[in-house]
Amino acid sequence: MSTLMVMSVRKLNESEAHAVSDISSSSWHSTYREIYSNDYIERWLADHYSEEAVKKEIEKSLHDEKLLFLGAFEDSICVGFIECNISGKGAHLLRLYLKPDKIGQGYGKGLLQNLEKHFKKFMVRECFLEVNRLNLHAISFYKQFGFIITNDSGEDYIMVKDYRR
Ligand SMILES: CC(C)(COP(=O)(O)OP(=O)(O)OC[C@H]1O[C@@H](n2cnc3c(N)ncnc32)[C@H](O)[C@@H]1OP(=O)(O)O)[C@@H](O)C(=O)NCCC(=O)NCCS
């Protein structure tokens, strides 16, 4: 990130659904180009990341403090997002995506660290996520932040971070 840019992380609102949908599309095409077929990517995006689907998810998160849907902003432009569901003392990291040209500039870290501030409030003991086993960049990013691979479910690894230590 250039020194002139200001990074912030906050809850997303409904008016940002379009930006989130756009980021999802560019990130999915670039991240999964060599992992999933184009048809699969298009279908997944249409089913889960249309502007309408994202808007519904943001609305849900605004009414449920345990569903966290946060955006990373460069100045006032949304460049990435993270979504996580907390249940009891456990958390499930559902989504973490950045605009491809914003990768490696600290936004992933900013999103994850902000999420972890919310974890403290809810006394979360453990967070898990699924990541495609061929998504090596994301796997090493998560490892760097203390997640370890505990299991694999087909094409995905399950990674867990223990916050009790
Ligand atoms: C995964 C992702 C969110 C990580 O965000 P990022 O912006 O690239 O990572 P950051 O720039 O915030 O990196 C934070 C720290 O992790 C380190 N890091 C980043 N990627 C790394 C990697 N592949 N291996 C090891 N360390 C890595 C950085 O060096 C940095 O360390 P520092 O704080 O000591 O300087 C981002 O790469 C992304 O959107 N990828 C495509 C989508 C995706 O795969 N999502 C996950 C789906 S499960």
JSON list of C-alpha atoms and ligand atoms in Angstrom, two decimals:
[
{"chain": "A", "resi": 1, "resn": "MET", "atom": "CA", "xyz": [0.00, 0.00, 0.00]},
{"chain": "A", "resi": 2, "resn": "SER", "atom": "CA", "xyz": [1.38, 3.41, -0.90]},
{"chain": "A", "resi": 3, "resn": "THR", "atom": "CA", "xyz": [1.98, 5.75, 2.02]},
{"chain": "A", "resi": 4, "resn": "LEU", "atom": "CA", "xyz": [-0.65, 8.14, 0.67]},
{"chain": "A", "resi": 5, "resn": "MET", "atom": "CA", "xyz": [-3.40, 5.53, 0.92]},
{"chain": "A", "resi": 6, "resn": "VAL", "atom": "CA", "xyz": [-5.44, 5.14, 4.06]},
{"chain": "A", "resi": 7, "resn": "MET", "atom": "CA", "xyz": [-6.59, 1.63, 4.91]},
{"chain": "A", "resi": 8, "resn": "SER", "atom": "CA", "xyz": [-9.64, 1.03, 7.05]},
{"chain": "A", "resi": 9, "resn": "VAL", "atom": "CA", "xyz": [-11.78, -1.95, 7.93]},
{"chain": "A", "resi": 10, "resn": "ARG", "atom": "CA", "xyz": [-15.44, -1.76, 8.96]},
{"chain": "A", "resi": 11, "resn": "LYS", "atom": "CA", "xyz": [-18.78, -3.53, 8.63]},
{"chain": "A", "resi": 12, "resn": "LEU", "atom": "CA", "xyz": [-20.19, -3.48, 5.13]},
{"chain": "A", "resi": 13, "resn": "ASN", "atom": "CA", "xyz": [-23.52, -1.88, 4.37]},
{"chain": "A", "resi": 14, "resn": "GLU", "atom": "CA", "xyz": [-26.10, -2.77, 1.67]},
{"chain": "A", "resi": 15, "resn": "SER", "atom": "CA", "xyz": [-24.93, -0.05, -0.70]},
{"chain": "A", "resi": 16, "resn": "GLU", "atom": "CA", "xyz": [-21.59, -1.86, -0.97]},
{"chain": "A", "resi": 17, "resn": "ALA", "atom": "CA", "xyz": [-23.09, -5.11, -2.32]},
{"chain": "A", "resi": 18, "resn": "HIS", "atom": "CA", "xyz": [-22.23, -4.19, -5.89]},
{"chain": "A", "resi": 19, "resn": "ALA", "atom": "CA", "xyz": [-18.55, -3.61, -5.05]},
{"chain": "A", "resi": 20, "resn": "VAL", "atom": "CA", "xyz": [-18.36, -6.89, -3.11]},
{"chain": "A", "resi": 21, "resn": "SER", "atom": "CA", "xyz": [-19.96, -8.77, -6.00]},
{"chain": "A", "resi": 22, "resn": "ASP", "atom": "CA", "xyz": [-17.44, -7.26, -8.45]},
{"chain": "A", "resi": 23, "resn": "ILE", "atom": "CA", "xyz": [-14.47, -8.08, -6.22]},
{"chain": "A", "resi": 24, "resn": "SER", "atom": "CA", "xyz": [-15.73, -11.66, -5.83]},
{"chain": "A", "resi": 25, "resn": "SER", "atom": "CA", "xyz": [-15.94, -12.08, -9.57]},
{"chain": "A", "resi": 26, "resn": "SER", "atom": "CA", "xyz": [-12.45, -10.79, -10.32]},
{"chain": "A", "resi": 27, "resn": "SER", "atom": "CA", "xyz": [-10.93, -12.64, -7.37]},
{"chain": "A", "resi": 28, "resn": "TRP", "atom": "CA", "xyz": [-12.62, -15.96, -8.17]},
{"chain": "A", "resi": 29, "resn": "HIS", "atom": "CA", "xyz": [-11.52, -15.80, -11.81]},
{"chain": "A", "resi": 30, "resn": "SER", "atom": "CA", "xyz": [-7.95, -15.01, -10.88]},
{"chain": "A", "resi": 31, "resn": "THR", "atom": "CA", "xyz": [-7.63, -17.31, -7.82]},
{"chain": "A", "resi": 32, "resn": "TYR", "atom": "CA", "xyz": [-9.37, -20.37, -9.22]},
{"chain": "A", "resi": 33, "resn": "ARG", "atom": "CA", "xyz": [-8.45, -20.09, -12.91]},
{"chain": "A", "resi": 34, "resn": "GLU", "atom": "CA", "xyz": [-6.27, -23.17, -12.72]},
{"chain": "A", "resi": 35, "resn": "ILE", "atom": "CA", "xyz": [-8.26, -24.93, -10.01]},
{"chain": "A", "resi": 36, "resn": "TYR", "atom": "CA", "xyz": [-11.90, -24.94, -11.17]},
{"chain": "A", "resi": 37, "resn": "SER", "atom": "CA", "xyz": [-13.44, -24.85, -14.64]},
{"chain": "A", "resi": 38, "resn": "ASN", "atom": "CA", "xyz": [-14.76, -21.56, -15.95]},
{"chain": "A", "resi": 39, "resn": "ASP", "atom": "CA", "xyz": [-18.30, -23.01, -15.91]},
{"chain": "A", "resi": 40, "resn": "TYR", "atom": "CA", "xyz": [-17.99, -23.97, -12.27]},
{"chain": "A", "resi": 41, "resn": "ILE", "atom": "CA", "xyz": [-16.67, -20.49, -11.36]},
{"chain": "A", "resi": 42, "resn": "GLU", "atom": "CA", "xyz": [-19.49, -18.76, -13.24]},
{"chain": "A", "resi": 43, "resn": "ARG", "atom": "CA", "xyz": [-22.12, -20.96, -11.62]},
{"chain": "A", "resi": 44, "resn": "TRP", "atom": "CA", "xyz": [-20.72, -20.43, -8.14]},
{"chain": "A", "resi": 45, "resn": "LEU", "atom": "CA", "xyz": [-20.55, -16.67, -8.66]},
{"chain": "A", "resi": 46, "resn": "ALA", "atom": "CA", "xyz": [-24.13, -16.55, -9.97]},
{"chain": "A", "resi": 47, "resn": "ASP", "atom": "CA", "xyz": [-25.43, -18.61, -7.04]},
{"chain": "A", "resi": 48, "resn": "HIS", "atom": "CA", "xyz": [-23.47, -17.06, -4.18]},
{"chain": "A", "resi": 49, "resn": "TYR", "atom": "CA", "xyz": [-22.02, -13.71, -5.23]},
{"chain": "A", "resi": 50, "resn": "SER", "atom": "CA", "xyz": [-24.67, -11.95, -7.30]},
{"chain": "A", "resi": 51, "resn": "GLU", "atom": "CA", "xyz": [-25.31, -8.41, -6.09]},
{"chain": "A", "resi": 52, "resn": "GLU", "atom": "CA", "xyz": [-28.67, -9.60, -4.74]},
{"chain": "A", "resi": 53, "resn": "ALA", "atom": "CA", "xyz": [-27.19, -12.57, -2.85]},
{"chain": "A", "resi": 54, "resn": "VAL", "atom": "CA", "xyz": [-24.47, -10.40, -1.35]},
{"chain": "A", "resi": 55, "resn": "LYS", "atom": "CA", "xyz": [-26.99, -7.73, -0.33]},
{"chain": "A", "resi": 56, "resn": "LYS", "atom": "CA", "xyz": [-29.08, -10.32, 1.52]},
{"chain": "A", "resi": 57, "resn": "GLU", "atom": "CA", "xyz": [-25.99, -11.58, 3.33]},
{"chain": "A", "resi": 58, "resn": "ILE", "atom": "CA", "xyz": [-24.98, -8.03, 4.32]},
{"chain": "A", "resi": 59, "resn": "GLU", "atom": "CA", "xyz": [-28.52, -7.37, 5.59]},
{"chain": "A", "resi": 60, "resn": "LYS", "atom": "CA", "xyz": [-28.39, -10.55, 7.67]},
{"chain": "A", "resi": 61, "resn": "SER", "atom": "CA", "xyz": [-25.05, -9.48, 9.14]},
{"chain": "A", "resi": 62, "resn": "LEU", "atom": "CA", "xyz": [-26.44, -6.08, 10.10]},
{"chain": "A", "resi": 63, "resn": "HIS", "atom": "CA", "xyz": [-29.12, -7.81, 12.19]},
{"chain": "A", "resi": 64, "resn": "ASP", "atom": "CA", "xyz": [-26.91, -10.50, 13.67]},
{"chain": "A", "resi": 65, "resn": "GLU", "atom": "CA", "xyz": [-23.83, -9.39, 15.57]},
{"chain": "A", "resi": 66, "resn": "LYS", "atom": "CA", "xyz": [-22.39, -12.88, 15.29]},
{"chain": "A", "resi": 67, "resn": "LEU", "atom": "CA", "xyz": [-22.37, -12.81, 11.51]},
{"chain": "A", "resi": 68, "resn": "LEU", "atom": "CA", "xyz": [-19.46, -10.52, 10.66]},
{"chain": "A", "resi": 69, "resn": "PHE", "atom": "CA", "xyz": [-19.19, -9.20, 7.13]},
{"chain": "A", "resi": 70, "resn": "LEU", "atom": "CA", "xyz": [-16.37, -6.66, 6.98]},
{"chain": "A", "resi": 71, "resn": "GLY", "atom": "CA", "xyz": [-14.89, -4.67, 4.14]},
{"chain": "A", "resi": 72, "resn": "ALA", "atom": "CA", "xyz": [-11.36, -3.35, 3.66]},
{"chain": "A", "resi": 73, "resn": "PHE", "atom": "CA", "xyz": [-11.20, 0.13, 2.19]},
{"chain": "A", "resi": 74, "resn": "GLU", "atom": "CA", "xyz": [-8.44, 1.99, 0.43]},
{"chain": "A", "resi": 75, "resn": "ASP", "atom": "CA", "xyz": [-9.46, 5.55, 1.09]},
{"chain": "A", "resi": 76, "resn": "SER", "atom": "CA", "xyz": [-13.20, 5.09, 0.52]},
{"chain": "A", "resi": 77, "resn": "ILE", "atom": "CA", "xyz": [-12.98, 2.33, -2.10]},
{"chain": "A", "resi": 78, "resn": "CYS", "atom": "CA", "xyz": [-13.80, -1.24, -1.09]},
{"chain": "A", "resi": 79, "resn": "VAL", "atom": "CA", "xyz": [-10.89, -3.51, -2.07]},
{"chain": "A", "resi": 80, "resn": "GLY", "atom": "CA", "xyz": [-11.72, -6.71, -0.21]},
{"chain": "A", "resi": 81, "resn": "PHE", "atom": "CA", "xyz": [-13.90, -8.41, 2.37]},
{"chain": "A", "resi": 82, "resn": "ILE", "atom": "CA", "xyz": [-14.04, -11.09, 5.03]},
{"chain": "A", "resi": 83, "resn": "GLU", "atom": "CA", "xyz": [-17.09, -12.94, 6.35]},
{"chain": "A", "resi": 84, "resn": "CYS", "atom": "CA", "xyz": [-17.29, -15.06, 9.46]},
{"chain": "A", "resi": 85, "resn": "ASN", "atom": "CA", "xyz": [-20.00, -16.73, 11.49]},
{"chain": "A", "resi": 86, "resn": "ILE", "atom": "CA", "xyz": [-19.61, -17.11, 15.26]},
{"chain": "A", "resi": 87, "resn": "SER", "atom": "CA", "xyz": [-21.47, -19.86, 17.05]},
{"chain": "A", "resi": 88, "resn": "GLY", "atom": "CA", "xyz": [-20.87, -20.45, 20.75]},
{"chain": "A", "resi": 89, "resn": "LYS", "atom": "CA", "xyz": [-17.12, -20.16, 21.26]},
{"chain": "A", "resi": 90, "resn": "GLY", "atom": "CA", "xyz": [-16.32, -21.28, 17.73]},
{"chain": "A", "resi": 91, "resn": "ALA", "atom": "CA", "xyz": [-16.00, -19.27, 14.54]},
{"chain": "A", "resi": 92, "resn": "HIS", "atom": "CA", "xyz": [-16.24, -20.29, 10.90]},
{"chain": "A", "resi": 93, "resn": "LEU", "atom": "CA", "xyz": [-14.35, -18.10, 8.46]},
{"chain": "A", "resi": 94, "resn": "LEU", "atom": "CA", "xyz": [-16.57, -18.24, 5.37]},
{"chain": "A", "resi": 95, "resn": "ARG", "atom": "CA", "xyz": [-14.96, -15.89, 2.85]},
{"chain": "A", "resi": 96, "resn": "LEU", "atom": "CA", "xyz": [-11.86, -13.76, 2.42]},
{"chain": "A", "resi": 97, "resn": "TYR", "atom": "CA", "xyz": [-11.24, -12.13, -0.95]},
{"chain": "A", "resi": 98, "resn": "LEU", "atom": "CA", "xyz": [-9.35, -9.12, -2.25]},
{"chain": "A", "resi": 99, "resn": "LYS", "atom": "CA", "xyz": [-9.26, -7.37, -5.59]},
{"chain": "A", "resi": 100, "resn": "PRO", "atom": "CA", "xyz": [-6.40, -9.18, -7.39]},
{"chain": "A", "resi": 101, "resn": "ASP", "atom": "CA", "xyz": [-4.35, -6.01, -7.83]},
{"chain": "A", "resi": 102, "resn": "LYS", "atom": "CA", "xyz": [-4.53, -5.35, -4.05]},
{"chain": "A", "resi": 103, "resn": "ILE", "atom": "CA", "xyz": [-3.01, -8.67, -2.98]},
{"chain": "A", "resi": 104, "resn": "GLY", "atom": "CA", "xyz": [0.18, -8.52, -0.93]},
{"chain": "A", "resi": 105, "resn": "GLN", "atom": "CA", "xyz": [-0.33, -4.97, 0.35]},
{"chain": "A", "resi": 106, "resn": "GLY", "atom": "CA", "xyz": [-1.52, -5.68, 3.87]},
{"chain": "A", "resi": 107, "resn": "TYR", "atom": "CA", "xyz": [-5.29, -5.76, 3.29]},
{"chain": "A", "resi": 108, "resn": "GLY", "atom": "CA", "xyz": [-5.65, -9.49, 4.03]},
{"chain": "A", "resi": 109, "resn": "LYS", "atom": "CA", "xyz": [-3.82, -8.99, 7.31]},
{"chain": "A", "resi": 110, "resn": "GLY", "atom": "CA", "xyz": [-5.91, -5.91, 8.13]},
{"chain": "A", "resi": 111, "resn": "LEU", "atom": "CA", "xyz": [-9.15, -7.84, 7.58]},
{"chain": "A", "resi": 112, "resn": "LEU", "atom": "CA", "xyz": [-8.07, -10.86, 9.59]},
{"chain": "A", "resi": 113, "resn": "GLN", "atom": "CA", "xyz": [-6.74, -8.79, 12.50]},
{"chain": "A", "resi": 114, "resn": "ASN", "atom": "CA", "xyz": [-9.90, -6.71, 12.64]},
{"chain": "A", "resi": 115, "resn": "LEU", "atom": "CA", "xyz": [-11.99, -9.88, 12.68]},
{"chain": "A", "resi": 116, "resn": "GLU", "atom": "CA", "xyz": [-9.87, -11.17, 15.55]},
{"chain": "A", "resi": 117, "resn": "LYS", "atom": "CA", "xyz": [-10.72, -8.05, 17.58]},
{"chain": "A", "resi": 118, "resn": "HIS", "atom": "CA", "xyz": [-14.37, -9.11, 17.33]},
{"chain": "A", "resi": 119, "resn": "PHE", "atom": "CA", "xyz": [-13.35, -12.64, 18.39]},
{"chain": "A", "resi": 120, "resn": "LYS", "atom": "CA", "xyz": [-11.99, -11.22, 21.66]},
{"chain": "A", "resi": 121, "resn": "LYS", "atom": "CA", "xyz": [-15.36, -9.61, 22.41]},
{"chain": "A", "resi": 122, "resn": "PHE", "atom": "CA", "xyz": [-17.15, -12.95, 21.92]},
{"chain": "A", "resi": 123, "resn": "MET", "atom": "CA", "xyz": [-14.39, -14.96, 23.63]},
{"chain": "A", "resi": 124, "resn": "VAL", "atom": "CA", "xyz": [-13.91, -17.13, 20.55]},
{"chain": "A", "resi": 125, "resn": "ARG", "atom": "CA", "xyz": [-11.65, -20.08, 21.31]},
{"chain": "A", "resi": 126, "resn": "GLU", "atom": "CA", "xyz": [-11.23, -21.52, 17.86]},
{"chain": "A", "resi": 127, "resn": "CYS", "atom": "CA", "xyz": [-11.73, -20.51, 14.27]},
{"chain": "A", "resi": 128, "resn": "PHE", "atom": "CA", "xyz": [-11.84, -22.87, 11.32]},
{"chain": "A", "resi": 129, "resn": "LEU", "atom": "CA", "xyz": [-11.97, -22.47, 7.56]},
{"chain": "A", "resi": 130, "resn": "GLU", "atom": "CA", "xyz": [-11.92, -24.52, 4.39]},
{"chain": "A", "resi": 131, "resn": "VAL", "atom": "CA", "xyz": [-9.39, -23.75, 1.71]},
{"chain": "A", "resi": 132, "resn": "ASN", "atom": "CA", "xyz": [-8.81, -25.51, -1.60]},
{"chain": "A", "resi": 133, "resn": "ARG", "atom": "CA", "xyz": [-5.65, -27.60, -1.28]},
{"chain": "A", "resi": 134, "resn": "LEU", "atom": "CA", "xyz": [-4.30, -26.10, -4.51]},
{"chain": "A", "resi": 135, "resn": "ASN", "atom": "CA", "xyz": [-4.69, -22.53, -3.24]},
{"chain": "A", "resi": 136, "resn": "LEU", "atom": "CA", "xyz": [-1.11, -22.40, -2.01]},
{"chain": "A", "resi": 137, "resn": "HIS", "atom": "CA", "xyz": [-0.94, -18.63, -1.55]},
{"chain": "A", "resi": 138, "resn": "ALA", "atom": "CA", "xyz": [-3.94, -18.60, 0.79]},
{"chain": "A", "resi": 139, "resn": "ILE", "atom": "CA", "xyz": [-2.70, -21.67, 2.69]},
{"chain": "A", "resi": 140, "resn": "SER", "atom": "CA", "xyz": [0.65, -20.04, 3.45]},
{"chain": "A", "resi": 141, "resn": "PHE", "atom": "CA", "xyz": [-1.08, -16.77, 4.35]},
{"chain": "A", "resi": 142, "resn": "TYR", "atom": "CA", "xyz": [-3.27, -18.59, 6.90]},
{"chain": "A", "resi": 143, "resn": "LYS", "atom": "CA", "xyz": [-0.24, -20.52, 8.25]},
{"chain": "A", "resi": 144, "resn": "GLN", "atom": "CA", "xyz": [1.60, -17.26, 8.78]},
{"chain": "A", "resi": 145, "resn": "PHE", "atom": "CA", "xyz": [-1.30, -16.17, 11.01]},
{"chain": "A", "resi": 146, "resn": "GLY", "atom": "CA", "xyz": [-1.34, -19.33, 13.11]},
{"chain": "A", "resi": 147, "resn": "PHE", "atom": "CA", "xyz": [-3.82, -21.59, 11.31]},
{"chain": "A", "resi": 148, "resn": "ILE", "atom": "CA", "xyz": [-2.83, -25.22, 10.99]},
{"chain": "A", "resi": 149, "resn": "ILE", "atom": "CA", "xyz": [-4.14, -27.90, 8.67]},
{"chain": "A", "resi": 150, "resn": "THR", "atom": "CA", "xyz": [-6.11, -30.39, 10.74]},
{"chain": "A", "resi": 151, "resn": "ASN", "atom": "CA", "xyz": [-7.96, -32.39, 8.16]},
{"chain": "A", "resi": 152, "resn": "ASP", "atom": "CA", "xyz": [-8.91, -32.61, 4.54]},
{"chain": "A", "resi": 153, "resn": "SER", "atom": "CA", "xyz": [-12.37, -32.92, 3.15]},
{"chain": "A", "resi": 154, "resn": "GLY", "atom": "CA", "xyz": [-12.00, -33.89, -0.50]},
{"chain": "A", "resi": 155, "resn": "GLU", "atom": "CA", "xyz": [-10.47, -31.03, -2.44]},
{"chain": "A", "resi": 156, "resn": "ASP", "atom": "CA", "xyz": [-10.32, -28.75, 0.62]},
{"chain": "A", "resi": 157, "resn": "TYR", "atom": "CA", "xyz": [-8.12, -28.59, 3.68]},
{"chain": "A", "resi": 158, "resn": "ILE", "atom": "CA", "xyz": [-9.66, -27.65, 6.97]},
{"chain": "A", "resi": 159, "resn": "MET", "atom": "CA", "xyz": [-7.46, -25.20, 8.85]},
{"chain": "A", "resi": 160, "resn": "VAL", "atom": "CA", "xyz": [-7.92, -24.23, 12.48]},
{"chain": "A", "resi": 161, "resn": "LYS", "atom": "CA", "xyz": [-6.53, -21.52, 14.73]},
{"chain": "A", "resi": 162, "resn": "ASP", "atom": "CA", "xyz": [-6.66, -22.00, 18.46]},
{"chain": "A", "resi": 163, "resn": "TYR", "atom": "CA", "xyz": [-7.00, -18.75, 20.44]},
{"chain": "A", "resi": 164, "resn": "ARG", "atom": "CA", "xyz": [-6.71, -20.36, 23.88]},
{"chain": "A", "resi": 165, "resn": "ARG", "atom": "CA", "xyz": [-2.91, -20.50, 23.76]},
{"chain": "B", "resi": 1, "resn": "LIG", "atom": "C1", "xyz": [-5.41, -14.68, 0.92]},
{"chain": "B", "resi": 1, "resn": "LIG", "atom": "C2", "xyz": [-5.36, -13.15, 0.86]},
{"chain": "B", "resi": 1, "resn": "LIG", "atom": "C3", "xyz": [-6.64, -12.57, 1.44]},
{"chain": "B", "resi": 1, "resn": "LIG", "atom": "C4", "xyz": [-4.17, -12.68, 1.69]},
{"chain": "B", "resi": 1, "resn": "LIG", "atom": "O1", "xyz": [-4.11, -11.27, 1.70]},
{"chain": "B", "resi": 1, "resn": "LIG", "atom": "P1", "xyz": [-2.81, -10.44, 1.26]},
{"chain": "B", "resi": 1, "resn": "LIG", "atom": "O2", "xyz": [-3.22, -9.02, 1.16]},
{"chain": "B", "resi": 1, "resn": "LIG", "atom": "O3", "xyz": [-2.25, -11.08, 0.05]},
{"chain": "B", "resi": 1, "resn": "LIG", "atom": "O4", "xyz": [-1.83, -10.60, 2.44]},
{"chain": "B", "resi": 1, "resn": "LIG", "atom": "P2", "xyz": [-1.13, -9.41, 3.23]},
{"chain": "B", "resi": 1, "resn": "LIG", "atom": "O5", "xyz": [-0.48, -8.49, 2.27]},
{"chain": "B", "resi": 1, "resn": "LIG", "atom": "O6", "xyz": [-2.12, -8.81, 4.16]},
{"chain": "B", "resi": 1, "resn": "LIG", "atom": "O7", "xyz": [-0.04, -10.18, 4.02]},
{"chain": "B", "resi": 1, "resn": "LIG", "atom": "C5", "xyz": [0.05, -10.12, 5.41]},
{"chain": "B", "resi": 1, "resn": "LIG", "atom": "C6", "xyz": [1.27, -10.82, 5.86]},
{"chain": "B", "resi": 1, "resn": "LIG", "atom": "O8", "xyz": [1.26, -12.16, 5.39]},
{"chain": "B", "resi": 1, "resn": "LIG", "atom": "C7", "xyz": [2.40, -12.38, 4.58]},
{"chain": "B", "resi": 1, "resn": "LIG", "atom": "N1", "xyz": [1.95, -13.17, 3.46]},
{"chain": "B", "resi": 1, "resn": "LIG", "atom": "C8", "xyz": [1.08, -12.82, 2.52]},
{"chain": "B", "resi": 1, "resn": "LIG", "atom": "N2", "xyz": [0.92, -13.82, 1.66]},
{"chain": "B", "resi": 1, "resn": "LIG", "atom": "C9", "xyz": [1.76, -14.80, 2.08]},
{"chain": "B", "resi": 1, "resn": "LIG", "atom": "C10", "xyz": [2.08, -16.07, 1.58]},
{"chain": "B", "resi": 1, "resn": "LIG", "atom": "N3", "xyz": [1.55, -16.54, 0.48]},
{"chain": "B", "resi": 1, "resn": "LIG", "atom": "N4", "xyz": [2.97, -16.82, 2.27]},
{"chain": "B", "resi": 1, "resn": "LIG", "atom": "C11", "xyz": [3.54, -16.35, 3.40]},
{"chain": "B", "resi": 1, "resn": "LIG", "atom": "N5", "xyz": [3.28, -15.15, 3.90]},
{"chain": "B", "resi": 1, "resn": "LIG", "atom": "C12", "xyz": [2.40, -14.39, 3.24]},
{"chain": "B", "resi": 1, "resn": "LIG", "atom": "C13", "xyz": [2.87, -11.02, 4.14]},
{"chain": "B", "resi": 1, "resn": "LIG", "atom": "O9", "xyz": [4.24, -11.02, 3.86]},
{"chain": "B", "resi": 1, "resn": "LIG", "atom": "C14", "xyz": [2.54, -10.20, 5.33]},
{"chain": "B", "resi": 1, "resn": "LIG", "atom": "O10", "xyz": [3.52, -10.37, 6.33]},
{"chain": "B", "resi": 1, "resn": "LIG", "atom": "P3", "xyz": [4.05, -9.14, 7.18]},
{"chain": "B", "resi": 1, "resn": "LIG", "atom": "O11", "xyz": [2.87, -8.60, 7.92]},
{"chain": "B", "resi": 1, "resn": "LIG", "atom": "O12", "xyz": [5.06, -9.78, 8.06]},
{"chain": "B", "resi": 1, "resn": "LIG", "atom": "O13", "xyz": [4.60, -8.19, 6.18]},
{"chain": "B", "resi": 1, "resn": "LIG", "atom": "C15", "xyz": [-5.21, -12.62, -0.59]},
{"chain": "B", "resi": 1, "resn": "LIG", "atom": "O14", "xyz": [-4.00, -13.07, -1.10]},
{"chain": "B", "resi": 1, "resn": "LIG", "atom": "C16", "xyz": [-6.35, -13.01, -1.52]},
{"chain": "B", "resi": 1, "resn": "LIG", "atom": "O15", "xyz": [-7.36, -12.33, -1.62]},
{"chain": "B", "resi": 1, "resn": "LIG", "atom": "N6", "xyz": [-6.14, -14.12, -2.27]},
{"chain": "B", "resi": 1, "resn": "LIG", "atom": "C17", "xyz": [-7.11, -14.54, -3.27]},
{"chain": "B", "resi": 1, "resn": "LIG", "atom": "C18", "xyz": [-8.39, -15.06, -2.65]},
{"chain": "B", "resi": 1, "resn": "LIG", "atom": "C19", "xyz": [-8.19, -16.25, -1.75]},
{"chain": "B", "resi": 1, "resn": "LIG", "atom": "O16", "xyz": [-7.46, -17.16, -2.07]},
{"chain": "B", "resi": 1, "resn": "LIG", "atom": "N7", "xyz": [-8.90, -16.24, -0.62]},
{"chain": "B", "resi": 1, "resn": "LIG", "atom": "C20", "xyz": [-8.87, -17.31, 0.34]},
{"chain": "B", "resi": 1, "resn": "LIG", "atom": "C21", "xyz": [-9.95, -18.28, 0.04]},
{"chain": "B", "resi": 1, "resn": "LIG", "atom": "S1", "xyz": [-10.02, -19.54, 1.30]}
]
